[in-house]
Amino acid sequence: MASTKQLRLGAFMRPVSIHTGAWRYPGAWRDANFNLPRLTQLIKTLERGCFDAFFMADHLALLNMPVEALKRSHTVTSFEPFTLLSALSQHTTHIGLVATASTTFDEPFHIARRFASLDHLSQGRAGWNIVTTSNPDAALNFGRDDHMEHDERYARAREFYDVVTGLWDSWADDAFIRDADSGLFFDTDRLHVLDHKGKHLSVRGPLHIARPVQGWPVIVQAGASEAGRQLAAETAEVVFAGAGTLANAQAFYADVKGRMRRLGRDPDHLKILPGAFVVVGDTVEEAHAIRTRLDSLVHYDSAIASLSIALGHDASLFDPDGPLPEIPPTNASQSSRERVIDLALREGLTVRQLAQRLGGYGGQAFVGTAQTIADEMQEWLETEGCDGFNVMFPWLPGGLDDFVDKVVPELQRRGIFRTAYEGRTLRENLGLPRPGNRFFESQPARE
Amino acid sequence: MASTKQLRLGAFMRPVSIHTGAWRYPGAWRDANFNLPRLTQLIKTLERGCFDAFFMADHLALLNMPVEALKRSHTVTSFEPFTLLSALSQHTTHIGLVATASTTFDEPFHIARRFASLDHLSQGRAGWNIVTTSNPDAALNFGRDDHMEHDERYARAREFYDVVTGLWDSWADDAFIRDADSGLFFDTDRLHVLDHKGKHLSVRGPLHIARPVQGWPVIVQAGASEAGRQLAAETAEVVFAGAGTLANAQAFYADVKGRMRRLGRDPDHLKILPGAFVVVGDTVEEAHAIRTRLDSLVHYDSAIASLSIALGHDASLFDPDGPLPEIPPTNASQSSRERVIDLALREGLTVRQLAQRLGGYGGQAFVGTAQTIADEMQEWLETEGCDGFNVMFPWLPGGLDDFVDKVVPELQRRGIFRTAYEGRTLRENLGLPRPGNRFFESQPARE
């Protein structure tokens, strides 16, 4: 099937490798997640590979895992997203900089201001990954014993989005005249005071920073629940999706784009990027060997906990070197359990190997040569499974170098990925329109 | 009087020139306050001049002034401090980066984390200017109709400081072992969970970022009230002081350092830096002409409001081009009124000139040649009026270039200012000890 539909690539970069064993891989930078010169090198490599965006997930607490697993995790010390991305903006010129920020544990005035500032500092490359923060440990760091319940969090998030985008529109794009002769710095008719009073938030405004270069930084979301999908269809321009199988991805894609059509939004104005763990080898066998080696670096104590959770059954008494035994039914998620049992059978994994697979990275993976990986990515792209991927690298720097040096040229050869950036801003590169200002007419209206 | 006491110099940089007329000065960059390449050039000039720190004041609302004054102010669009300083950290290697952050309108977990991140990104150059935010307009941007009262704000600030410094101490300096063979990323005995439950704040911790390079970023404060002075004596390492006369500065200096002695702190471990507006000319007359020119660029409508406030009397009916008339007594601040009347008499200013002086910049100023400015600075330094200054430049780039090219060499010639940075971190350059970790013993104890 011929297509000119273009692949969009984000790089999932907090932690810099999602795989629990990554920092132990031979040749890996052990501190890659917390070393600025190395992160600078990584983002320059991504820019050389024409990636759309550097995507920083975020957490507002140490990950809630048992200390036995925690002490083996390279995620425990990380930079804060706004400070890191502002620093990295000075070493790059085109790649987008997506920061995660919480609508539950922060203030819309701070969030609007910080993204506007990052967008100006990077000349239009900021994106906001809106999260509602479901980790109950985070609440304890912000003086709340009880975590806000799911629907309440989403209702606040929707209002928070309205306030933040309203604050971004505080100034018309042409408000600042800076006329030294008359002494007028701005045109008072081009300033809007939001004066928002809603159910969850009360924010006067205006913001004391000019409208972002992109009008609004690109809006990113990752929620997969009913409320999350609806919020995405209403507001998002990029969705970082969980994946599972291609069939699952196609169903998610159809659902979210269908919601957009019903809301009157152009479905092209939202890019769906499933997460993809990509392991490149010169042969398929070599790629699998790399993955097996990586998985073997996951400590069994932490791995077995992941397996127990997935099965809804204590797996610690199983023979680590035997096959997965029969398990009595429980009321745990059947789809999660079936997926794990299916995986063990299909690849002939022992209990240890299965546990290490899940404890390393259990999500969607493309493992093979540049050719087979490009085949799969192209199939997902052309069969409405996605608009691109949020790529996770198995270890650094080699796992990233292999992707940029081998997979990217193959995607380019097929005409489904850019060979140079099309525009200057993240929005331009993603093919998204610049939103008009809701309070002033001088800009083209949104959509 | 011979002395080896060294002058410390901060640069007050938000806005980049405090003077209201600065952006209109002939040759001035009109957008210097909001133009990253220009701010980059400015901070490099400051680093060439061996300045200790780039000091970013901050506001959490458009300044609360009438729109007639506001529309003439170059402060209305500014970068957010953490994002700007993170970006500037990548263009500099030695100068300190002091960000203002509010204890009233932010969360200690966010503040601790962001300063730790900036400190790591800058390799030990972060400072935290603790403010309680007295601007009532700020409250309206954070969902509060009633502004928190003064003593309550300071009580919260004190507890906030304890929590932030406690979070910085979450990890021992040597906690991260990153042993690929054993798979242990950190030593679980070197992690401390704060679990703070106090009157104003409840924060569990730990912070998910390593202890700052400086142990703690340098603690800066500016409060001049009784509560502010006490907080400074207990916690601050730099105080940005209002000045007035040398006699006033000496009284403040003696008071704060005396409080430190009574608390058992070494008075050398706090540097008092009054604000100083510095106008350099090749002759004293030229310097005064520059200032007069600058003042003349302040619009009368906004200037006269400043004069009315200072006098406690509506000055808008006075003859702008006549001398200041007699004013009936009011219950306004007598010291403020007397200072203004004295200034008008001493310099023979008309009502217009007096208003423009106050509307431009009414605080302590050194106006003269490199020689006379160095004389005054040295006198303040050697008579316990200060430990240095937080310098404000009349316009940019020329006002800064003149200071670095003319005044700095004169200070260096006198042996009271460095010719090269002594250390690598802000703390080292200021001659401040690195705080020990309150929960772990491996570092030298604080003070």
Coordinates of C-alpha atoms in Angstrom, one line a residue, chain A residues 9-369:
Chain A
L9 CA 8.9 9.9 16.2
G10 CA 9.2 10.9 19.9
A11 CA 11.9 9.7 22.1
F12 CA 10.8 8.6 25.6
M13 CA 13.5 10.0 27.8
R14 CA 12.7 9.8 31.4
P15 CA 14.2 7.6 32.3
V16 CA 16.4 7.6 29.3
S17 CA 16.0 3.9 28.9
I18 CA 12.8 2.4 30.3
H19 CA 14.4 -1.0 30.7
T20 CA 15.3 -1.8 34.3
G21 CA 18.5 -3.6 33.3
A22 CA 19.7 -0.9 30.9
W23 CA 22.3 0.8 33.1
R24 CA 24.0 -2.6 33.7
Y25 CA 24.3 -3.4 30.0
P26 CA 28.0 -3.8 28.8
G27 CA 29.2 -0.4 27.5
A28 CA 26.1 1.4 28.9
W29 CA 26.5 4.8 30.6
R30 CA 25.4 3.9 34.1
D31 CA 24.4 7.5 34.9
A32 CA 22.9 8.4 31.6
N33 CA 19.6 9.4 33.2
F34 CA 21.4 12.0 35.4
N35 CA 24.4 13.3 33.5
L36 CA 23.9 16.5 31.5
P37 CA 26.8 16.1 29.1
R38 CA 25.5 12.7 28.2
L39 CA 21.9 13.8 27.9
T40 CA 23.2 16.6 25.6
Q41 CA 24.9 14.1 23.4
L42 CA 21.7 12.0 23.3
I43 CA 19.5 14.9 22.3
K44 CA 21.9 15.9 19.6
T45 CA 21.8 12.4 18.2
L46 CA 18.0 12.5 18.3
E47 CA 18.1 15.8 16.4
R48 CA 20.5 14.2 13.8
G49 CA 17.9 11.5 13.5
C50 CA 15.2 14.1 12.8
F51 CA 13.1 13.1 15.8
D52 CA 10.0 15.2 16.4
A53 CA 10.4 15.4 20.2
F54 CA 12.3 14.6 23.3
F55 CA 9.5 13.4 25.6
M56 CA 10.1 13.7 29.4
A57 CA 7.7 11.6 31.5
D58 CA 7.7 12.6 35.1
H59 CA 6.9 11.5 38.6
L60 CA 6.2 13.5 41.7
A61 CA 7.6 10.9 44.1
L62 CA 10.1 8.1 44.1
L63 CA 8.3 5.4 42.1
N64 CA 6.1 3.4 44.4
M65 CA 7.9 0.1 44.4
P66 CA 9.3 -2.0 47.1
V67 CA 12.8 -0.9 48.2
E68 CA 14.2 -4.2 47.0
A69 CA 13.3 -3.2 43.4
L70 CA 13.9 0.5 44.0
K71 CA 17.5 0.0 45.0
R72 CA 18.2 -1.5 41.6
S73 CA 16.5 1.3 39.6
H74 CA 18.4 4.0 37.7
T75 CA 15.3 6.2 37.9
V76 CA 15.8 7.2 41.5
T77 CA 17.7 10.4 40.7
S78 CA 16.5 12.4 37.7
F79 CA 16.5 16.1 36.6
E80 CA 13.3 18.1 36.9
P81 CA 11.7 18.5 33.4
F82 CA 11.5 22.3 33.0
T83 CA 15.1 22.9 34.2
L84 CA 16.5 20.1 32.1
L85 CA 14.6 20.9 28.9
S86 CA 15.5 24.6 29.2
A87 CA 19.2 23.6 29.5
L88 CA 18.9 21.2 26.5
S89 CA 17.1 23.9 24.4
Q90 CA 20.4 25.7 24.3
H91 CA 22.1 22.7 22.6
T92 CA 19.5 22.1 19.9
T93 CA 17.6 24.0 17.3
H94 CA 14.7 21.9 16.0
I95 CA 13.7 19.0 18.2
G96 CA 10.6 19.4 20.3
L97 CA 10.8 19.5 24.1
V98 CA 7.9 17.9 25.8
A99 CA 7.6 18.2 29.6
T100 CA 5.1 16.4 31.8
A101 CA 3.3 18.5 34.3
S102 CA 0.5 17.6 36.7
T103 CA -2.9 19.2 36.9
T104 CA -3.4 17.7 40.3
F105 CA -0.3 18.9 42.2
D106 CA 0.5 22.2 40.6
E107 CA -1.1 25.6 39.9
P108 CA -2.3 26.6 36.4
F109 CA -0.6 30.0 36.7
H110 CA 2.8 28.4 37.3
I111 CA 2.3 25.8 34.6
A112 CA 1.1 28.3 32.0
R113 CA 4.0 30.6 32.7
R114 CA 6.7 28.0 32.7
F115 CA 5.6 26.4 29.4
A116 CA 5.3 29.9 27.8
S117 CA 8.8 30.6 29.1
L118 CA 10.2 27.3 27.7
D119 CA 8.4 28.0 24.4
H120 CA 10.1 31.4 24.1
L121 CA 13.5 30.1 25.2
S122 CA 13.4 27.3 22.7
Q123 CA 11.8 29.5 19.9
G124 CA 8.7 27.4 19.7
R125 CA 9.6 23.9 20.7
A126 CA 7.6 23.2 23.9
G127 CA 5.0 20.6 24.5
W128 CA 2.9 20.0 27.6
N129 CA 2.2 16.4 28.5
I130 CA -0.9 16.8 30.7
V131 CA -1.1 14.2 33.5
T132 CA -3.4 13.9 36.4
T133 CA -0.9 12.0 38.5
S134 CA -2.3 8.7 39.8
N135 CA 0.6 7.7 42.0
P136 CA -0.8 7.9 45.6
D137 CA 2.7 8.4 47.0
A138 CA 2.8 11.8 45.2
A139 CA -0.2 13.1 47.3
L140 CA 1.9 12.6 50.4
N141 CA 4.5 15.0 49.1
F142 CA 1.9 17.7 48.8
G143 CA 0.2 17.6 52.1
R144 CA -2.7 15.3 51.1
D145 CA -3.4 12.1 52.8
D146 CA -6.3 11.2 50.5
H147 CA -5.6 11.0 46.8
M148 CA -8.1 12.8 44.6
E149 CA -10.4 10.2 43.0
H150 CA -10.1 9.5 39.2
D151 CA -13.2 11.4 37.9
E152 CA -12.5 14.4 40.1
R153 CA -8.9 14.5 38.8
Y154 CA -10.1 14.5 35.2
A155 CA -12.7 17.2 35.8
R156 CA -10.0 19.4 37.4
A157 CA -7.7 18.6 34.5
R158 CA -10.3 19.8 32.0
E159 CA -10.8 23.1 33.8
F160 CA -7.0 23.4 34.4
Y161 CA -6.5 23.1 30.6
D162 CA -9.1 25.9 30.0
V163 CA -7.3 28.2 32.4
V164 CA -3.8 27.5 31.1
T165 CA -4.8 28.0 27.5
G166 CA -6.7 31.1 28.5
L167 CA -3.7 32.5 30.3
W168 CA -1.5 31.8 27.2
D169 CA -4.0 34.1 25.4
S170 CA -3.5 36.9 27.8
W171 CA -1.7 39.0 25.2
A172 CA -2.4 39.4 21.5
D173 CA 0.6 38.3 19.4
D174 CA 1.2 41.9 18.4
A175 CA 0.6 43.4 21.9
F176 CA 4.2 44.6 22.4
I177 CA 4.9 47.7 20.4
R178 CA 7.9 49.1 22.4
D179 CA 7.7 52.5 21.0
A180 CA 10.6 54.5 22.5
D181 CA 9.3 57.8 21.2
S182 CA 5.9 57.7 22.8
G183 CA 7.1 55.6 25.7
L184 CA 4.3 53.0 25.2
F185 CA 5.6 49.5 25.8
F186 CA 2.4 47.7 24.9
D187 CA -1.1 48.4 23.5
T188 CA -3.5 48.2 26.4
D189 CA -6.3 47.1 24.0
R190 CA -4.2 43.9 23.3
L191 CA -4.2 42.6 26.9
H192 CA -6.9 40.4 28.3
V193 CA -7.6 39.6 32.0
L194 CA -8.9 36.1 32.2
D195 CA -10.8 36.3 35.5
H196 CA -11.6 32.7 35.6
K197 CA -13.9 31.5 38.4
G198 CA -14.8 27.8 38.1
K199 CA -15.6 24.8 40.1
H200 CA -12.1 23.8 40.9
L201 CA -10.0 26.8 40.1
S202 CA -10.1 30.6 40.5
V203 CA -7.4 32.5 38.5
R204 CA -7.4 36.1 37.6
G205 CA -4.5 36.6 35.3
P206 CA -3.2 38.0 33.1
L207 CA 0.0 36.1 32.6
H208 CA 3.1 38.3 32.7
I209 CA 4.8 36.8 29.7
A210 CA 4.1 37.2 26.0
R211 CA 1.9 34.7 24.1
P212 CA 4.0 31.6 23.3
V213 CA 5.8 31.4 20.0
Q214 CA 3.5 28.5 19.0
G215 CA 0.4 30.3 20.3
W216 CA 0.1 27.4 22.6
P217 CA 2.7 24.8 23.3
V218 CA 1.7 21.4 21.8
I219 CA -0.8 19.6 24.0
V220 CA 0.2 16.0 24.7
Q221 CA -1.7 13.3 26.7
A222 CA -1.4 9.7 27.7
G223 CA -4.6 8.7 29.5
A224 CA -6.2 5.5 28.2
S225 CA -9.4 5.5 30.4
E226 CA -12.8 6.6 29.2
A227 CA -12.2 10.0 30.8
G228 CA -8.7 10.1 29.4
R229 CA -9.8 9.3 25.9
Q230 CA -12.5 12.0 26.0
L231 CA -10.1 14.6 27.3
A232 CA -7.6 13.7 24.6
A233 CA -10.3 13.9 21.8
E234 CA -11.3 17.3 23.1
T235 CA -7.9 18.8 23.7
A236 CA -4.9 16.7 22.8
E237 CA -2.6 17.2 19.7
V238 CA -0.4 14.2 20.5
V239 CA -1.4 11.1 22.4
F240 CA 1.3 8.9 23.9
A241 CA -0.6 5.6 23.8
G242 CA -0.1 2.3 25.4
A243 CA 0.0 -0.3 22.6
G244 CA -0.3 -4.0 23.1
T245 CA -1.1 -5.6 19.7
L246 CA -1.6 -3.9 16.4
A247 CA -5.3 -4.8 16.7
N248 CA -5.5 -3.1 20.1
A249 CA -3.8 0.0 18.7
Q250 CA -6.1 0.1 15.7
A251 CA -9.1 0.0 18.0
F252 CA -7.7 2.8 20.2
Y253 CA -6.9 4.9 17.1
A254 CA -10.4 4.4 15.6
D255 CA -12.0 5.3 19.0
V256 CA -10.1 8.5 19.7
K257 CA -10.2 9.8 16.1
G258 CA -13.9 8.9 16.0
R259 CA -14.5 11.0 19.1
M260 CA -12.7 13.9 17.4
R261 CA -14.9 13.7 14.4
R262 CA -18.0 13.7 16.6
L263 CA -16.6 16.8 18.3
G264 CA -16.0 18.5 15.0
R265 CA -12.2 18.3 15.3
D266 CA -10.0 17.4 12.3
P267 CA -8.6 13.9 13.2
D268 CA -5.3 14.9 11.5
H269 CA -4.8 17.5 14.3
L270 CA -4.0 14.8 16.8
K271 CA -1.1 12.4 16.4
I272 CA -1.3 9.0 18.1
L273 CA 2.1 7.7 19.1
P274 CA 2.2 4.3 20.9
G275 CA 5.2 3.5 23.0
A276 CA 7.6 1.2 21.3
F277 CA 10.7 -0.5 22.8
V278 CA 13.0 -1.0 19.8
V279 CA 16.0 -3.4 19.8
V280 CA 18.1 -3.3 16.6
G281 CA 20.5 -6.0 15.5
D282 CA 22.3 -6.7 12.3
T283 CA 20.3 -10.0 12.2
V284 CA 17.1 -10.8 13.9
E285 CA 18.9 -13.3 16.0
E286 CA 21.4 -10.7 17.2
A287 CA 18.6 -8.4 18.2
H288 CA 16.9 -11.2 20.2
A289 CA 20.2 -12.0 21.8
I290 CA 20.6 -8.3 22.9
R291 CA 17.2 -8.4 24.4
T292 CA 17.9 -11.7 26.2
R293 CA 21.1 -10.3 27.6
L294 CA 19.3 -7.1 28.8
D295 CA 16.5 -9.1 30.4
S296 CA 19.1 -11.3 32.2
L297 CA 20.4 -8.1 33.9
V298 CA 17.1 -7.7 35.8
H299 CA 17.4 -8.9 39.3
Y300 CA 15.2 -11.9 40.0
D301 CA 13.8 -10.4 43.3
S302 CA 12.4 -7.4 41.4
A303 CA 11.4 -9.4 38.3
I304 CA 9.3 -11.9 40.2
A305 CA 7.2 -9.2 41.7
S306 CA 6.3 -8.0 38.2
L307 CA 5.3 -11.5 37.2
S308 CA 3.2 -12.0 40.4
I309 CA 1.3 -8.8 39.7
A310 CA 0.7 -9.7 36.0
L311 CA -0.6 -13.1 37.0
G312 CA -2.5 -12.1 40.1
H313 CA -0.7 -14.9 41.8
D314 CA 2.4 -15.2 44.0
A315 CA 5.0 -16.5 41.5
S316 CA 7.9 -16.5 44.0
L317 CA 7.4 -20.2 44.8
F318 CA 7.6 -21.4 41.2
D319 CA 10.8 -23.1 39.9
P320 CA 12.7 -20.2 38.3
D321 CA 14.2 -22.5 35.7
G322 CA 11.1 -24.4 34.9
P323 CA 8.2 -23.6 32.6
L324 CA 5.3 -21.5 33.9
P325 CA 3.0 -23.9 35.8
E326 CA -0.8 -24.0 35.6
I327 CA -2.3 -21.3 37.8
P328 CA -5.7 -21.5 39.5
P329 CA -8.2 -18.8 38.4
T330 CA -8.3 -15.5 40.3
N331 CA -10.2 -12.3 40.0
A332 CA -7.2 -10.5 38.6
S333 CA -7.3 -9.0 35.1
Q334 CA -7.8 -12.0 32.7
S335 CA -6.4 -10.2 29.7
S336 CA -3.1 -9.4 31.5
R337 CA -2.8 -13.0 32.7
E338 CA -3.6 -14.4 29.3
R339 CA -1.1 -12.1 27.6
V340 CA 1.6 -13.3 29.9
I341 CA 0.8 -17.0 29.6
D342 CA 0.6 -16.6 25.8
L343 CA 4.1 -14.9 25.8
A344 CA 5.6 -17.7 27.8
L345 CA 4.3 -20.3 25.5
R346 CA 5.1 -18.5 22.3
E347 CA 8.7 -17.8 23.2
G348 CA 9.2 -20.9 25.3
L349 CA 10.4 -18.8 28.3
T350 CA 11.2 -20.2 31.8
V351 CA 9.6 -18.6 34.8
R352 CA 12.9 -16.6 35.3
Q353 CA 13.0 -15.4 31.7
L354 CA 9.3 -14.5 31.8
A355 CA 9.7 -12.6 35.0
Q356 CA 12.8 -10.7 33.7
R357 CA 11.0 -9.9 30.5
L358 CA 8.2 -8.2 32.5
G359 CA 10.5 -6.7 35.0
G360 CA 12.7 -5.2 32.2
Y361 CA 10.1 -3.9 29.8
G362 CA 6.9 -5.7 29.2
G363 CA 5.2 -3.5 26.7
Q364 CA 5.1 -3.4 22.9
A365 CA 8.6 -4.1 21.4
F366 CA 10.0 -4.2 17.9
V367 CA 13.0 -6.5 18.0
G368 CA 14.9 -7.2 14.7
T369 CA 16.9 -5.6 11.9

